[in-house]
Amino acid sequence: MHWAGQLQAAGYSAIALSYFGAPGLPRRLVEVPVDQVSMAAAWLLERPEVVGDRVAVVGVSKGAELALVAASLTPRLIGAVVAYAPSAYVFEGIGFGRHTRLRSSWTLEGHPLAYVPYPRPMRPGVGIRGISLLPIYQAALEARLSIERAAIPVERSNAAILLVSGGRDKMWPAGLMAETLVRRLDAAGMTERVTHAHFEGAGHSFMPWQPHLPRWLSAAAAVANQARLAGVGVGLDLGGRPAANRAALHHAWRLTLEFLDASLESGR
């Protein structure tokens, strides 16, 4: 809910969108319908206090993955995306069970999207600050055929895109994946559509409501969201130096508001 409140305080009409773990939604982050983002966008645009004909979607981590997928595959109403610690690929769903069968994170019109599976066995990094999932994602991205099939086709979107990443991200290689998205748009002749703000000393956490995160939270907002992934617990190392994380957080938020002002005509 925090992102929606922050956007409202800045003068935008905003809603918080839960996409799993709530009544009527998938219990886990597995085969979550992407369609609900466009449905939420349509609902928001029908509100009498809303001006303009497009929305922005702001997301963090898996929420950034969802935001980029939604803008790419249901592009009509999405005019801007802010993706904090983004992914360039659809990854396997997060089911938290030893016997959970492999499934995608997302579906579109009821059909699962192609995804990058996690390596088996999964081998996270372990350090004094906790568990890092970065080695798992790095190993997953070595499967060339899988990542080609599961690449997010951002060139299909109609959105301006702001990517925000940290150089010490210990969750997944957000900086490298952001650059992959930039190259994809550049190859399609859409370089002017994308901006990548990279903060070398920062980690994965760009969540202003709780910068040190006792649990892994995922946010997709603007249509905004925060959702707790039950079962992970404490002890995840998100990376980054505390001072660098705080500085990146404040700088990135200023960039976000400037970007939205420029990207959404009559957006307030």
CSV table of C-alpha atoms in Angstrom, one decimal:
chain,number,residue,atom,x,y,z
A,1,MET,CA,0.0,0.0,0.0
A,2,HIS,CA,2.9,2.3,0.6
A,3,TRP,CA,3.6,3.0,-3.1
A,4,ALA,CA,0.0,4.1,-3.7
A,5,GLY,CA,0.1,6.4,-0.8
A,6,GLN,CA,3.4,7.9,-1.9
A,7,LEU,CA,2.1,8.5,-5.4
A,8,GLN,CA,-1.1,10.0,-4.1
A,9,ALA,CA,0.9,12.4,-1.9
A,10,ALA,CA,2.7,13.4,-5.1
A,11,GLY,CA,-0.6,14.3,-6.8
A,12,TYR,CA,-1.3,11.1,-8.7
A,13,SER,CA,-4.4,8.9,-8.6
A,14,ALA,CA,-3.1,5.5,-7.6
A,15,ILE,CA,-4.3,2.1,-6.4
A,16,ALA,CA,-2.6,-0.8,-4.7
A,17,LEU,CA,-2.9,-4.1,-6.6
A,18,SER,CA,-2.6,-7.4,-4.8
A,19,TYR,CA,-1.7,-10.1,-7.2
A,20,PHE,CA,-1.3,-13.2,-5.0
A,21,GLY,CA,-1.8,-14.3,-1.4
A,22,ALA,CA,-5.2,-12.5,-1.0
A,23,PRO,CA,-8.8,-13.9,-1.3
A,24,GLY,CA,-9.6,-14.9,-4.8
A,25,LEU,CA,-6.0,-14.9,-6.0
A,26,PRO,CA,-3.3,-17.6,-6.2
A,27,ARG,CA,-1.9,-18.5,-2.8
A,28,ARG,CA,1.6,-18.5,-4.0
A,29,LEU,CA,3.5,-16.6,-6.6
A,30,VAL,CA,2.7,-19.2,-9.2
A,31,GLU,CA,0.7,-18.8,-12.4
A,32,VAL,CA,-0.5,-15.3,-11.4
A,33,PRO,CA,-2.7,-13.7,-14.1
A,34,VAL,CA,-1.0,-10.8,-15.8
A,35,ASP,CA,-4.5,-9.8,-17.1
A,36,GLN,CA,-5.4,-8.3,-13.7
A,37,VAL,CA,-3.0,-5.4,-14.3
A,38,SER,CA,-4.8,-4.3,-17.4
A,39,MET,CA,-8.1,-4.8,-15.6
A,40,ALA,CA,-6.9,-2.6,-12.7
A,41,ALA,CA,-5.7,0.0,-15.2
A,42,ALA,CA,-9.1,0.1,-16.9
A,43,TRP,CA,-10.9,0.4,-13.6
A,44,LEU,CA,-8.6,3.3,-12.5
A,45,LEU,CA,-9.1,5.2,-15.8
A,46,GLU,CA,-12.9,5.0,-15.4
A,47,ARG,CA,-12.7,6.9,-12.1
A,48,PRO,CA,-14.1,10.5,-12.4
A,49,GLU,CA,-11.1,12.0,-10.7
A,50,VAL,CA,-8.6,10.5,-13.1
A,51,VAL,CA,-7.4,12.4,-16.2
A,52,GLY,CA,-5.6,11.1,-19.2
A,53,ASP,CA,-5.9,7.8,-20.9
A,54,ARG,CA,-3.0,5.7,-19.7
A,55,VAL,CA,-1.5,4.6,-16.4
A,56,ALA,CA,2.0,4.0,-15.0
A,57,VAL,CA,2.9,0.7,-13.3
A,58,VAL,CA,5.6,0.8,-10.6
A,59,GLY,CA,7.1,-2.4,-9.3
A,60,VAL,CA,10.0,-3.8,-7.3
A,61,SER,CA,11.7,-7.2,-7.8
A,62,LYS,CA,9.0,-9.7,-8.9
A,63,GLY,CA,6.6,-6.8,-9.0
A,64,ALA,CA,9.0,-5.2,-11.6
A,65,GLU,CA,8.9,-8.4,-13.5
A,66,LEU,CA,5.1,-8.3,-13.5
A,67,ALA,CA,5.1,-4.6,-14.5
A,68,LEU,CA,7.3,-5.2,-17.5
A,69,VAL,CA,5.5,-8.3,-18.6
A,70,ALA,CA,2.1,-6.5,-18.3
A,71,ALA,CA,3.4,-3.5,-20.3
A,72,SER,CA,4.8,-5.8,-23.0
A,73,LEU,CA,1.9,-8.2,-23.4
A,74,THR,CA,-1.1,-6.0,-22.5
A,75,PRO,CA,0.3,-2.7,-23.7
A,76,ARG,CA,-2.8,-0.7,-24.5
A,77,LEU,CA,-3.4,1.3,-21.3
A,78,ILE,CA,0.2,1.3,-19.9
A,79,GLY,CA,2.1,4.4,-20.8
A,80,ALA,CA,5.0,4.2,-18.3
A,81,VAL,CA,6.8,1.6,-16.2
A,82,VAL,CA,9.1,2.2,-13.3
A,83,ALA,CA,10.9,-1.1,-12.5
A,84,TYR,CA,13.1,-1.2,-9.4
A,85,ALA,CA,15.5,-4.1,-9.3
A,86,PRO,CA,14.0,-5.4,-12.6
A,87,SER,CA,14.1,-8.8,-14.4
A,88,ALA,CA,14.6,-9.2,-18.1
A,89,TYR,CA,12.9,-12.6,-18.0
A,90,VAL,CA,9.9,-14.5,-16.7
A,91,PHE,CA,11.2,-16.9,-14.0
A,92,GLU,CA,9.7,-20.0,-12.5
A,93,GLY,CA,7.0,-19.5,-10.0
A,94,ILE,CA,7.8,-19.4,-6.3
A,95,GLY,CA,5.9,-22.1,-4.6
A,96,PHE,CA,7.9,-22.8,-1.4
A,97,GLY,CA,7.4,-26.6,-1.4
A,98,ARG,CA,9.8,-29.5,-1.9
A,99,HIS,CA,7.3,-31.2,-4.1
A,100,THR,CA,6.0,-28.2,-5.9
A,101,ARG,CA,5.9,-28.9,-9.6
A,102,LEU,CA,7.6,-26.5,-12.0
A,103,ARG,CA,5.2,-23.8,-13.2
A,104,SER,CA,5.5,-20.3,-14.5
A,105,SER,CA,5.2,-17.2,-12.4
A,106,TRP,CA,2.6,-15.7,-14.7
A,107,THR,CA,-0.3,-16.5,-17.1
A,108,LEU,CA,-2.0,-14.5,-19.8
A,109,GLU,CA,-5.6,-15.3,-20.8
A,110,GLY,CA,-5.2,-18.5,-18.8
A,111,HIS,CA,-2.1,-19.7,-20.5
A,112,PRO,CA,1.2,-20.0,-18.6
A,113,LEU,CA,4.1,-17.9,-20.0
A,114,ALA,CA,7.4,-19.5,-20.9
A,115,TYR,CA,9.8,-19.2,-18.0
A,116,VAL,CA,13.4,-19.7,-16.9
A,117,PRO,CA,13.5,-22.7,-14.4
A,118,TYR,CA,15.6,-22.6,-11.3
A,119,PRO,CA,18.5,-25.0,-11.2
A,120,ARG,CA,18.2,-28.2,-9.2
A,121,PRO,CA,19.5,-28.5,-6.6
A,122,MET,CA,19.3,-24.8,-5.7
A,123,ARG,CA,22.5,-23.5,-4.2
A,124,PRO,CA,22.1,-20.1,-2.6
A,125,GLY,CA,25.1,-18.2,-1.2
A,126,VAL,CA,25.4,-18.0,2.6
A,127,GLY,CA,27.3,-15.2,4.4
A,128,ILE,CA,27.3,-13.3,7.6
A,129,ARG,CA,24.4,-11.1,6.4
A,130,GLY,CA,22.2,-14.0,5.5
A,131,ILE,CA,21.3,-16.0,2.4
A,132,SER,CA,21.9,-14.6,-1.1
A,133,LEU,CA,19.7,-15.9,-3.9
A,134,LEU,CA,22.0,-14.4,-6.5
A,135,PRO,CA,23.9,-17.6,-7.3
A,136,ILE,CA,20.6,-19.4,-8.0
A,137,TYR,CA,19.5,-16.7,-10.6
A,138,GLN,CA,23.0,-16.6,-12.1
A,139,ALA,CA,22.9,-20.4,-12.6
A,140,ALA,CA,19.4,-20.2,-14.0
A,141,LEU,CA,20.5,-17.7,-16.6
A,142,GLU,CA,23.2,-20.0,-18.0
A,143,ALA,CA,20.4,-22.0,-19.7
A,144,ARG,CA,20.5,-20.2,-23.1
A,145,LEU,CA,17.5,-21.8,-24.7
A,146,SER,CA,15.3,-21.1,-21.6
A,147,ILE,CA,16.2,-17.5,-21.3
A,148,GLU,CA,15.6,-16.9,-25.0
A,149,ARG,CA,12.1,-18.3,-24.7
A,150,ALA,CA,11.4,-16.5,-21.5
A,151,ALA,CA,12.7,-13.0,-22.4
A,152,ILE,CA,10.3,-10.2,-21.7
A,153,PRO,CA,9.5,-8.6,-25.1
A,154,VAL,CA,9.7,-5.0,-23.9
A,155,GLU,CA,9.9,-3.8,-27.5
A,156,ARG,CA,6.1,-4.7,-27.8
A,157,SER,CA,5.2,-2.2,-25.1
A,158,ASN,CA,4.0,1.4,-25.7
A,159,ALA,CA,5.6,2.5,-22.4
A,160,ALA,CA,8.4,4.8,-21.4
A,161,ILE,CA,10.5,2.7,-19.0
A,162,LEU,CA,12.7,3.7,-16.1
A,163,LEU,CA,14.9,0.9,-14.7
A,164,VAL,CA,16.5,1.3,-11.3
A,165,SER,CA,19.2,-1.2,-10.2
A,166,GLY,CA,21.9,-1.6,-7.5
A,167,GLY,CA,25.4,-2.8,-8.2
A,168,ARG,CA,25.5,-4.9,-5.1
A,169,ASP,CA,22.2,-6.7,-5.5
A,170,LYS,CA,22.4,-10.1,-3.8
A,171,MET,CA,18.9,-11.2,-4.7
A,172,TRP,CA,19.3,-11.4,-8.5
A,173,PRO,CA,21.5,-9.7,-11.1
A,174,ALA,CA,19.2,-6.7,-11.6
A,175,GLY,CA,21.9,-4.4,-13.1
A,176,LEU,CA,22.8,-7.0,-15.8
A,177,MET,CA,19.2,-7.7,-16.5
A,178,ALA,CA,18.4,-4.0,-16.8
A,179,GLU,CA,21.2,-3.6,-19.3
A,180,THR,CA,19.7,-6.6,-21.2
A,181,LEU,CA,16.4,-4.7,-21.5
A,182,VAL,CA,18.2,-1.6,-22.6
A,183,ARG,CA,20.0,-3.6,-25.4
A,184,ARG,CA,16.7,-5.2,-26.4
A,185,LEU,CA,15.0,-1.8,-26.9
A,186,ASP,CA,18.1,-0.4,-28.6
A,187,ALA,CA,18.1,-3.2,-31.1
A,188,ALA,CA,14.4,-2.4,-31.8
A,189,GLY,CA,15.3,1.3,-32.4
A,190,MET,CA,13.6,2.3,-29.2
A,191,THR,CA,16.6,3.7,-27.2
A,192,GLU,CA,14.7,6.9,-26.4
A,193,ARG,CA,12.0,4.9,-24.5
A,194,VAL,CA,14.3,3.6,-21.7
A,195,THR,CA,16.4,5.1,-18.9
A,196,HIS,CA,18.6,3.0,-16.6
A,197,ALA,CA,19.6,4.5,-13.3
A,198,HIS,CA,22.3,2.3,-11.7
A,199,PHE,CA,23.5,2.8,-8.1
A,200,GLU,CA,26.8,1.0,-7.7
A,201,GLY,CA,26.8,0.7,-3.9
A,202,ALA,CA,23.1,-0.2,-3.5
A,203,GLY,CA,21.5,-3.6,-3.2
A,204,HIS,CA,18.1,-5.1,-4.0
A,205,SER,CA,16.0,-3.1,-1.6
A,206,PHE,CA,14.3,0.0,-3.0
A,207,MET,CA,11.3,-0.3,-0.6
A,208,PRO,CA,10.9,2.9,1.4
A,209,TRP,CA,8.5,1.5,3.9
A,210,GLN,CA,10.9,-1.1,5.3
A,211,PRO,CA,14.5,-0.7,3.9
A,212,HIS,CA,16.0,-3.7,5.7
A,213,LEU,CA,13.1,-6.2,5.1
A,214,PRO,CA,12.7,-9.1,7.6
A,215,ARG,CA,10.9,-11.0,4.8
A,216,TRP,CA,11.1,-11.0,1.1
A,217,LEU,CA,8.5,-8.5,-0.2
A,218,SER,CA,7.6,-7.9,-3.8
A,219,ALA,CA,5.8,-4.8,-5.0
A,220,ALA,CA,4.0,-3.9,-8.1
A,221,ALA,CA,2.3,-0.6,-7.9
A,222,ALA,CA,0.9,2.3,-9.7
A,223,VAL,CA,-1.4,0.3,-9.9
A,224,ALA,CA,1.1,-0.3,-6.6
A,225,ASN,CA,1.5,-3.5,-4.5
A,226,GLN,CA,3.3,-5.0,-1.7
A,227,ALA,CA,2.9,-8.7,-1.0
A,228,ARG,CA,4.7,-10.9,1.5
A,229,LEU,CA,6.0,-14.3,0.3
A,230,ALA,CA,5.0,-16.6,3.2
A,231,GLY,CA,7.6,-19.2,4.1
A,232,VAL,CA,10.8,-17.4,3.3
A,233,GLY,CA,11.4,-16.0,6.7
A,234,VAL,CA,14.3,-13.8,7.9
A,235,GLY,CA,17.9,-13.9,6.9
A,236,LEU,CA,17.9,-12.9,3.3
A,237,ASP,CA,20.9,-10.8,2.2
A,238,LEU,CA,19.6,-8.2,-0.2
A,239,GLY,CA,23.0,-6.6,-0.6
A,240,GLY,CA,24.2,-3.0,-0.6
A,241,ARG,CA,25.7,-0.8,2.0
A,242,PRO,CA,23.0,0.8,4.3
A,243,ALA,CA,24.1,4.4,3.5
A,244,ALA,CA,24.2,3.6,-0.2
A,245,ASN,CA,20.8,2.0,-0.1
A,246,ARG,CA,19.3,5.0,1.6
A,247,ALA,CA,20.8,7.4,-0.8
A,248,ALA,CA,19.8,5.3,-3.8
A,249,LEU,CA,16.2,5.1,-2.4
A,250,HIS,CA,15.8,8.8,-2.1
A,251,HIS,CA,17.5,9.6,-5.5
A,252,ALA,CA,15.5,6.9,-7.3
A,253,TRP,CA,12.2,8.3,-5.9
A,254,ARG,CA,13.0,11.8,-7.2
A,255,LEU,CA,13.9,10.3,-10.6
A,256,THR,CA,10.6,8.3,-10.5
A,257,LEU,CA,8.5,11.5,-9.9
A,258,GLU,CA,10.4,13.4,-12.6
A,259,PHE,CA,9.9,10.4,-15.0
A,260,LEU,CA,6.2,10.1,-14.3
A,261,ASP,CA,5.7,13.9,-14.8
A,262,ALA,CA,7.4,13.6,-18.2
A,263,SER,CA,5.9,10.4,-19.3
A,264,LEU,CA,2.2,10.8,-18.4
A,265,GLU,CA,0.6,13.7,-20.2
A,266,SER,CA,-2.1,15.2,-18.0
A,267,GLY,CA,-1.2,12.5,-15.5
A,268,ARG,CA,-2.2,14.5,-12.4
